[in-house]
Amino acid sequence: MALGHDHPLRRGYDVDENAIRFSNYFHVLRELVHLSSGWLPLVPEFERKYRLGEHVHDDARAVSRIRRRLYELRHPSDYPGAPGPELAALLDRLAGADACESYLEIAYGEVKPALRRSLATHVENLDPVTDEPSLILLEKLIGRQDRHIAELAGGPVDGVAATADLGSLPIDLKAEPRRLRILPPLGDPARDPAIEVTPDGDPFLTDELYVNDPDENHVPIEPEEQRHFFHALMDAELCAAELMARNSHEHPEMPWDFHVDMARQVWDEVRHARVHDILMPTELGCRWGDYPVGFSYFRSIYAHDLLGRLALFNSTSEQKAMWRHSHRRKVLVERGQEQVAKVFDYLLADEVPHVHNGVRWGSHLLGGDEDAYRRRVRELREGLDATGAPVETGA
Ligand SMILES: [Fe+2]
Ligand SMILES: [Fe+2]
């Protein structure tokens, strides 16, 4: 199609107005990533937890792109300022939700629809030629918000009290960054109502499934043990997603790239859970909910500070799981279970960046000193048994 030159340019927004609009979107999406990460462990149903995890990642990437556009418009600063009083009031209400359901209602029934309307207003009024970079970005954001709302809004969102065009709200460029509310510390994560949670989890699982010694590691090959093993693995993936989500939520002071890395891992882990959710009924003859699960390992990691969680989970548990996944894959290929073996191939590939998250952000917490981080990992590993579980101390 020819570019055309007979239509005059539209007046559109001036650069300042445009940057103010993107600043408002930044604040809305940043708050959504932060709070959805905090609430995700408390969403009981697997399907909704999966959706929320994927949206957190999608919105985290949107924040990165909006920051980039702000940097271009306000060169050389991408500082989004602080929300003005009207937007702050909306965000405070979102942050003030005292239960998972009311949070999701405000987020998906009110905030995201208001954001979506404002993005559409922006597209209708900008000049698509001088401001083509904004146009392309906004169209992508609208498509994503439409999908998120369709997937997680509990009911119709049309009747929602219309927040004013939130892109046009004032931004305070001289104010300190907005302080994000951190939810109270997590107890146990929530699971589907049909899941039985017990102190010790599934008694069928043996230590030999989780040791890294090539002579002692046992790959589950019998149908019955594979059923129990994959069921536990699905729960372990959910726990991993929940730990990463809380790492992000509980540390808003970390650089933005940390939150993007955590959001990506949240999405990866809920995707892994989905793989097992499909594999169980289609290949193994069982389903999610057939066996009990337990949270003692989750609690042992969650009890640590961020550095300890990265050292024990990303740099130890996930690092050691890489060897076991490749070992499992080999044994299953030899047995002709190609479909199940392929799963381990992908889990292994995804594990590489997860392990890297440990080194990257653990070193960051120690002033960029990677050697100091590796020493810390070695120290913390001394408290673990051969399966990676903390050694019981005391009675
Ligand atoms: Fe995983
Ligand atoms: Fe992982």
PDB file of C-alpha atoms and ligand atoms in Angstrom, residues 237 268-269 272 318 347 351 354, ligand 1:
ATOM      1  CA  GLU A 237       5.850 -25.697  39.840  1.00  0.00           C
ATOM      2  CA  ASP A 268       7.325 -20.162  33.117  1.00  0.00           C
ATOM      3  CA  GLU A 269       6.438 -22.005  36.310  1.00  0.00           C
ATOM      4  CA  HIS A 272       5.145 -25.910  33.569  1.00  0.00           C
ATOM      5  CA  GLU A 318      16.685 -25.392  40.354  1.00  0.00           C
ATOM      6  CA  LEU A 347      11.807 -27.940  31.635  1.00  0.00           C
ATOM      7  CA  GLU A 351      15.632 -23.856  34.051  1.00  0.00           C
ATOM      8  CA  HIS A 354      15.897 -19.448  36.307  1.00  0.00           C
TER       9      HIS A 354
HETATM   10 FE    FE B   1       9.486 -25.205  36.536  1.00  0.00          FE
END
